[in-house]
PDB file of C-alpha atoms in Angstrom:
ATOM      1  CA  MET A1358     223.113 -87.894 -30.820  1.00 35.00           C
ATOM      2  CA  LEU A1359     221.245 -89.869 -28.428  1.00 33.00           C
ATOM      3  CA  LYS A1360     224.579 -90.118 -26.441  1.00 37.00           C
ATOM      4  CA  ALA A1361     224.757 -86.351 -26.181  1.00 34.00           C
ATOM      5  CA  ILE A1362     220.873 -85.937 -24.863  1.00 34.00           C
ATOM      6  CA  SER A1363     221.638 -88.750 -22.417  1.00 36.00           C
ATOM      7  CA  PHE A1364     224.958 -87.442 -21.231  1.00 34.00           C
ATOM      8  CA  ALA A1365     222.719 -83.843 -20.726  1.00 34.00           C
ATOM      9  CA  VAL A1366     220.320 -85.462 -19.092  1.00 34.00           C
ATOM     10  CA  ALA A1367     222.935 -87.261 -16.504  1.00 38.00           C
ATOM     11  CA  THR A1368     224.805 -84.183 -15.993  1.00 34.00           C
ATOM     12  CA  VAL A1369     222.107 -81.882 -15.754  1.00 35.00           C
ATOM     13  CA  ILE A1370     218.741 -83.271 -14.495  1.00 36.00           C
ATOM     14  CA  ILE A1371     219.994 -86.416 -12.367  1.00 36.00           C
ATOM     15  CA  PRO A1372     221.901 -83.895  -9.939  1.00 37.00           C
ATOM     16  CA  PHE A1373     218.843 -81.492  -9.528  1.00 35.00           C
ATOM     17  CA  ALA A1374     216.680 -85.010  -8.964  1.00 38.00           C
ATOM     18  CA  ASN A1375     218.758 -86.309  -5.910  1.00 38.00           C
ATOM     19  CA  TYR A1376     219.135 -82.772  -4.295  1.00 34.00           C
ATOM     20  CA  THR A1377     217.773 -82.338  -0.822  1.00 37.00           C
ATOM     21  CA  HIS A1378     217.592 -79.096   1.033  1.00 35.00           C
ATOM     22  CA  SER A1379     218.759 -79.065   4.856  1.00 36.00           C
ATOM     23  CA  GLN A1380     218.466 -75.592   6.564  1.00 39.00           C
ATOM     24  CA  ALA A1381     221.967 -74.319   7.928  1.00 37.00           C
ATOM     25  CA  ILE A1382     221.900 -71.927  10.828  1.00 37.00           C
ATOM     26  CA  ALA A1383     224.618 -69.761  11.485  1.00 37.00           C
ATOM     27  CA  THR A1384     226.006 -69.492  14.898  1.00 38.00           C
ATOM     28  CA  THR A1385     228.735 -66.928  14.383  1.00 35.00           C
ATOM     29  CA  PRO A1386     227.654 -63.515  14.782  1.00 39.00           C
ATOM     30  CA  THR A1387     228.465 -61.111  12.100  1.00 33.00           C
ATOM     31  CA  THR A1388     228.785 -57.585  12.026  1.00 33.00           C
ATOM     32  CA  TYR A1389     228.809 -55.029   9.167  1.00 29.00           C
ATOM     33  CA  GLN A1390     230.570 -51.533   9.278  1.00 31.00           C
ATOM     34  CA  ILE A1391     228.999 -49.069   6.741  1.00 34.00           C
ATOM     35  CA  SER A1392     231.146 -46.256   6.509  1.00 40.00           C
ATOM     36  CA  GLN A1393     229.634 -43.310   8.695  1.00 43.00           C
ATOM     37  CA  ASN A1394     231.655 -40.361   8.542  1.00 45.00           C
ATOM     38  CA  THR A1395     229.825 -38.053  11.516  1.00 41.00           C
ATOM     39  CA  ALA A1396     233.254 -37.561  13.521  1.00 41.00           C
ATOM     40  CA  LYS A1397     234.589 -34.116  13.290  1.00 43.00           C
ATOM     41  CA  SER A1398     232.202 -33.082  10.173  1.00 51.00           C
ATOM     42  CA  ALA A1399     230.428 -29.921   9.762  1.00 60.00           C
ATOM     43  CA  LYS A1400     226.877 -29.972  10.369  1.00 77.00           C
ATOM     44  CA  ILE A1401     225.507 -30.283   6.767  1.00 86.00           C
ATOM     45  CA  THR A1402     221.917 -29.255   5.937  1.00 88.00           C
ATOM     46  CA  TYR A1403     219.950 -30.008   3.073  1.00 88.00           C
ATOM     47  CA  ASP A1404     219.856 -26.642   1.709  1.00 87.00           C
ATOM     48  CA  ARG A1405     223.569 -26.602   1.615  1.00 88.00           C
ATOM     49  CA  ILE A1406     223.548 -29.360  -0.776  1.00 93.00           C
ATOM     50  CA  GLY A1407     223.977 -28.219  -4.342  1.00 95.00           C
ATOM     51  CA  VAL A1408     226.374 -26.942  -7.120  1.00 97.00           C
ATOM     52  CA  GLY A1409     226.337 -24.367  -9.620  1.00 96.00           C
ATOM     53  CA  GLY A1410     223.176 -22.694  -8.137  1.00 96.00           C
ATOM     54  CA  ILE A1411     221.453 -25.718  -8.702  1.00 97.00           C
ATOM     55  CA  LYS A1412     219.767 -27.859  -5.399  1.00 95.00           C
ATOM     56  CA  LEU A1413     218.244 -31.170  -5.085  1.00 94.00           C
ATOM     57  CA  SER A1414     214.391 -31.405  -5.590  1.00 92.00           C
ATOM     58  CA  MET A1415     214.281 -27.972  -7.884  1.00 95.00           C
ATOM     59  CA  SER A1416     212.249 -28.070 -10.931  1.00 96.00           C
ATOM     60  CA  GLU A1417     213.336 -28.489 -14.072  1.00 97.00           C
ATOM     61  CA  ALA A1418     212.012 -24.971 -14.735  1.00 97.00           C
ATOM     62  CA  GLN A1419     214.355 -23.616 -12.199  1.00 98.00           C
ATOM     63  CA  VAL A1420     217.125 -25.411 -13.545  1.00 98.00           C
ATOM     64  CA  ARG A1421     216.955 -24.079 -17.232  1.00 98.00           C
ATOM     65  CA  LYS A1422     216.184 -20.785 -15.869  1.00 98.00           C
ATOM     66  CA  ILE A1423     219.392 -20.764 -14.068  1.00 97.00           C
ATOM     67  CA  LEU A1424     221.831 -22.936 -16.390  1.00 97.00           C
ATOM     68  CA  GLY A1425     219.901 -21.803 -19.845  1.00 97.00           C
ATOM     69  CA  LYS A1426     219.503 -24.358 -22.379  1.00 97.00           C
ATOM     70  CA  PRO A1427     221.172 -27.745 -22.083  1.00 98.00           C
ATOM     71  CA  LEU A1428     223.472 -29.004 -24.700  1.00 98.00           C
ATOM     72  CA  GLN A1429     221.878 -32.086 -24.830  1.00 98.00           C
ATOM     73  CA  VAL A1430     218.863 -33.758 -23.216  1.00 97.00           C
ATOM     74  CA  SER A1431     217.866 -37.364 -22.918  1.00 97.00           C
ATOM     75  CA  ASP A1432     214.887 -39.457 -21.341  1.00 95.00           C
ATOM     76  CA  SER A1433     215.188 -42.798 -19.789  1.00 95.00           C
ATOM     77  CA  PHE A1434     213.448 -45.279 -17.335  1.00 93.00           C
ATOM     78  CA  LEU A1435     215.053 -46.585 -13.994  1.00 88.00           C
ATOM     79  CA  GLY A1436     213.269 -48.752 -11.889  1.00 83.00           C
ATOM     80  CA  ALA A1437     213.573 -47.091  -8.791  1.00 79.00           C
ATOM     81  CA  ILE A1438     212.815 -43.859 -10.100  1.00 83.00           C
ATOM     82  CA  GLY A1439     210.749 -44.189 -12.997  1.00 89.00           C
ATOM     83  CA  LYS A1440     210.734 -41.521 -16.033  1.00 94.00           C
ATOM     84  CA  THR A1441     213.971 -39.562 -15.800  1.00 95.00           C
ATOM     85  CA  ARG A1442     215.404 -36.676 -17.747  1.00 97.00           C
ATOM     86  CA  THR A1443     219.085 -35.729 -17.999  1.00 97.00           C
ATOM     87  CA  LEU A1444     219.927 -32.406 -18.676  1.00 98.00           C
ATOM     88  CA  LYS A1445     224.035 -32.263 -19.949  1.00 98.00           C
ATOM     89  CA  TYR A1446     225.825 -28.628 -19.692  1.00 98.00           C
ATOM     90  CA  SER A1447     229.420 -27.772 -20.132  1.00 97.00           C
ATOM     91  CA  GLY A1448     230.740 -28.928 -16.819  1.00 97.00           C
ATOM     92  CA  ILE A1449     227.440 -30.175 -14.938  1.00 98.00           C
ATOM     93  CA  THR A1450     224.928 -32.812 -15.328  1.00 98.00           C
ATOM     94  CA  VAL A1451     221.731 -32.602 -13.846  1.00 98.00           C
ATOM     95  CA  GLU A1452     219.344 -35.724 -13.354  1.00 97.00           C
ATOM     96  CA  LEU A1453     215.792 -35.229 -12.854  1.00 96.00           C
ATOM     97  CA  GLY A1454     212.929 -37.539 -12.015  1.00 94.00           C
ATOM     98  CA  GLU A1455     209.245 -37.076 -13.038  1.00 93.00           C
ATOM     99  CA  GLY A1456     207.233 -36.170 -10.046  1.00 88.00           C
ATOM    100  CA  SER A1457     203.744 -37.263  -9.380  1.00 86.00           C
ATOM    101  CA  LYS A1458     202.413 -35.004 -11.834  1.00 89.00           C
ATOM    102  CA  PRO A1459     203.221 -36.222 -15.340  1.00 89.00           C
ATOM    103  CA  GLY A1460     205.789 -34.143 -17.320  1.00 91.00           C
ATOM    104  CA  SER A1461     206.974 -32.502 -14.182  1.00 94.00           C
ATOM    105  CA  TYR A1462     210.414 -33.262 -13.259  1.00 96.00           C
ATOM    106  CA  ASN A1463     212.592 -32.585 -10.126  1.00 95.00           C
ATOM    107  CA  VAL A1464     216.349 -32.796  -9.327  1.00 95.00           C
ATOM    108  CA  TYR A1465     217.487 -35.664  -7.833  1.00 94.00           C
ATOM    109  CA  GLN A1466     221.155 -35.728  -8.874  1.00 96.00           C
ATOM    110  CA  ILE A1467     223.776 -33.093  -9.896  1.00 98.00           C
ATOM    111  CA  LYS A1468     227.518 -34.118 -11.153  1.00 98.00           C
ATOM    112  CA  ALA A1469     229.977 -31.391 -11.641  1.00 98.00           C
ATOM    113  CA  ASN A1470     233.402 -30.948 -13.120  1.00 97.00           C
ATOM    114  CA  GLY A1471     233.720 -27.675 -14.299  1.00 96.00           C
ATOM    115  CA  SER A1472     235.525 -25.317 -12.467  1.00 94.00           C
ATOM    116  CA  ASN A1473     232.997 -22.459 -12.610  1.00 94.00           C
ATOM    117  CA  TYR A1474     230.289 -24.521 -10.470  1.00 96.00           C
ATOM    118  CA  ALA A1475     230.771 -23.886  -6.746  1.00 96.00           C
ATOM    119  CA  THR A1476     228.820 -25.506  -3.950  1.00 97.00           C
ATOM    120  CA  PRO A1477     226.691 -23.126  -1.938  1.00 95.00           C
ATOM    121  CA  ASP A1478     229.641 -22.685   0.582  1.00 95.00           C
ATOM    122  CA  GLY A1479     232.022 -21.890  -2.216  1.00 96.00           C
ATOM    123  CA  VAL A1480     233.856 -25.201  -2.827  1.00 97.00           C
ATOM    124  CA  LYS A1481     234.426 -25.684  -6.596  1.00 97.00           C
ATOM    125  CA  ILE A1482     236.634 -27.893  -8.766  1.00 97.00           C
ATOM    126  CA  GLY A1483     240.153 -27.188  -8.628  1.00 97.00           C
ATOM    127  CA  ASP A1484     239.919 -26.069  -4.935  1.00 97.00           C
ATOM    128  CA  SER A1485     242.271 -27.842  -2.454  1.00 97.00           C
ATOM    129  CA  GLN A1486     241.630 -30.717  -0.264  1.00 97.00           C
ATOM    130  CA  SER A1487     242.239 -28.426   2.881  1.00 97.00           C
ATOM    131  CA  LYS A1488     239.700 -25.801   1.854  1.00 97.00           C
ATOM    132  CA  LEU A1489     237.223 -29.004   1.344  1.00 97.00           C
ATOM    133  CA  ILE A1490     237.662 -30.093   4.907  1.00 96.00           C
ATOM    134  CA  LYS A1491     238.085 -26.412   6.388  1.00 96.00           C
ATOM    135  CA  THR A1492     234.587 -25.914   5.035  1.00 95.00           C
ATOM    136  CA  TYR A1493     232.728 -29.182   5.476  1.00 94.00           C
ATOM    137  CA  GLY A1494     234.526 -31.017   8.126  1.00 93.00           C
ATOM    138  CA  LYS A1495     237.634 -33.536   8.432  1.00 93.00           C
ATOM    139  CA  ILE A1496     236.332 -37.089   7.600  1.00 94.00           C
ATOM    140  CA  LYS A1497     237.903 -40.321   6.432  1.00 94.00           C
ATOM    141  CA  PRO A1498     237.839 -40.278   2.636  1.00 96.00           C
ATOM    142  CA  SER A1499     237.602 -43.915   1.041  1.00 95.00           C
ATOM    143  CA  LYS A1500     240.056 -44.751  -1.708  1.00 94.00           C
ATOM    144  CA  ASN A1501     239.447 -45.824  -5.224  1.00 92.00           C
ATOM    145  CA  GLY A1502     242.569 -46.149  -7.069  1.00 93.00           C
ATOM    146  CA  ASN A1503     244.472 -42.885  -6.869  1.00 95.00           C
ATOM    147  CA  VAL A1504     241.402 -40.696  -6.116  1.00 96.00           C
ATOM    148  CA  SER A1505     240.168 -40.085  -2.607  1.00 97.00           C
ATOM    149  CA  LEU A1506     236.293 -39.842  -2.020  1.00 97.00           C
ATOM    150  CA  PHE A1507     234.880 -37.649   0.452  1.00 97.00           C
ATOM    151  CA  ASN A1508     231.192 -38.868   1.415  1.00 95.00           C
ATOM    152  CA  TYR A1509     229.502 -36.559   3.647  1.00 94.00           C
ATOM    153  CA  SER A1510     225.754 -37.670   4.016  1.00 90.00           C
ATOM    154  CA  ILE A1511     222.585 -36.093   5.751  1.00 88.00           C
ATOM    155  CA  SER A1512     219.293 -38.365   6.627  1.00 85.00           C
ATOM    156  CA  ASN A1513     216.841 -35.518   7.046  1.00 79.00           C
ATOM    157  CA  PRO A1514     214.450 -34.765   5.292  1.00 78.00           C
ATOM    158  CA  SER A1515     215.728 -37.446   3.192  1.00 81.00           C
ATOM    159  CA  PRO A1516     218.756 -39.827   2.873  1.00 89.00           C
ATOM    160  CA  THR A1517     221.336 -37.369   0.863  1.00 92.00           C
ATOM    161  CA  ILE A1518     224.859 -37.578  -0.336  1.00 93.00           C
ATOM    162  CA  PHE A1519     227.206 -35.046  -1.009  1.00 94.00           C
ATOM    163  CA  ILE A1520     230.588 -36.526  -2.589  1.00 96.00           C
ATOM    164  CA  PHE A1521     233.771 -34.590  -3.505  1.00 97.00           C
ATOM    165  CA  THR A1522     236.192 -36.657  -5.574  1.00 98.00           C
ATOM    166  CA  VAL A1523     239.831 -35.509  -4.708  1.00 98.00           C
ATOM    167  CA  LYS A1524     242.922 -36.450  -7.223  1.00 97.00           C
ATOM    168  CA  ASN A1525     246.405 -35.191  -6.007  1.00 97.00           C
ATOM    169  CA  SER A1526     244.841 -33.078  -3.236  1.00 96.00           C
ATOM    170  CA  LYS A1527     242.599 -31.107  -5.435  1.00 98.00           C
ATOM    171  CA  VAL A1528     238.859 -31.726  -5.843  1.00 98.00           C
ATOM    172  CA  ILE A1529     237.900 -32.745  -9.614  1.00 98.00           C
ATOM    173  CA  GLU A1530     234.447 -33.692  -9.070  1.00 98.00           C
ATOM    174  CA  ILE A1531     231.397 -32.623  -6.781  1.00 98.00           C
ATOM    175  CA  GLU A1532     228.238 -34.930  -6.723  1.00 97.00           C
ATOM    176  CA  CYS A1533     224.819 -34.791  -4.921  1.00 95.00           C
ATOM    177  CA  LEU A1534     222.236 -37.379  -4.785  1.00 94.00           C
ATOM    178  CA  ASP A1535     219.216 -38.060  -3.093  1.00 91.00           C
ATOM    179  CA  VAL A1536     219.214 -41.479  -2.034  1.00 85.00           C
ATOM    180  CA  LEU A1537     215.805 -42.790  -3.502  1.00 70.00           C
ATOM    181  CA  SER A1538     213.934 -45.617  -2.090  1.00 51.00           C
TER     182      SER A1538
END
C-alpha cells in the first residue's frame, strides 16, 4: 500500500512541483473565417422570420392562441437564458424564455418539421430547394452528412438565424432562432 501511495505521489505531484510557466508569443498571424452568407441573399428582415404564424419575441399567450393547446409542455433552466418553456405540437416545437416579468414567456426559437407550417413567405416542409433559393436568395449551404443547411441571418434588431435543412433537394426542417447573449 505504501508503494502505491509513493508511486501516486511520484507520478502526479512531483511533475507539478517541477512545472515552470513560460509565456509563448505567437508570431504567425492567424485568421478565422466565419460563414457569412451575404452574397446574393435576399434582404431578410426580422418580421419575415417565423413559421406557422409564430414569430420570434411573440408571447406564450399569442402562441397558444394561434396553435392551440400543446401536446406537451416542459419547463427547464438554461444558463444563458434563465427559465425556459417548451411547447410541443405535432410538427412544430416552440421554445420560450422568461422575460423580465416572472411567469411571462416569449419565443426565442421555433423548429418545424410538419408540412402544414409555412414561413411568412410561404416556404414549408417538402418544398424544393429551388423554391427556397428563389424566395430567400442564393447562398452557399453548409453540409452535415447527407443534408444541406441554408443559414440565413440578420443582425438587427438582434442577431437572428433562419435555418432551412434540405435533404434530396427538399426542405425537411425550418428553424428560427434569436441568438441570445
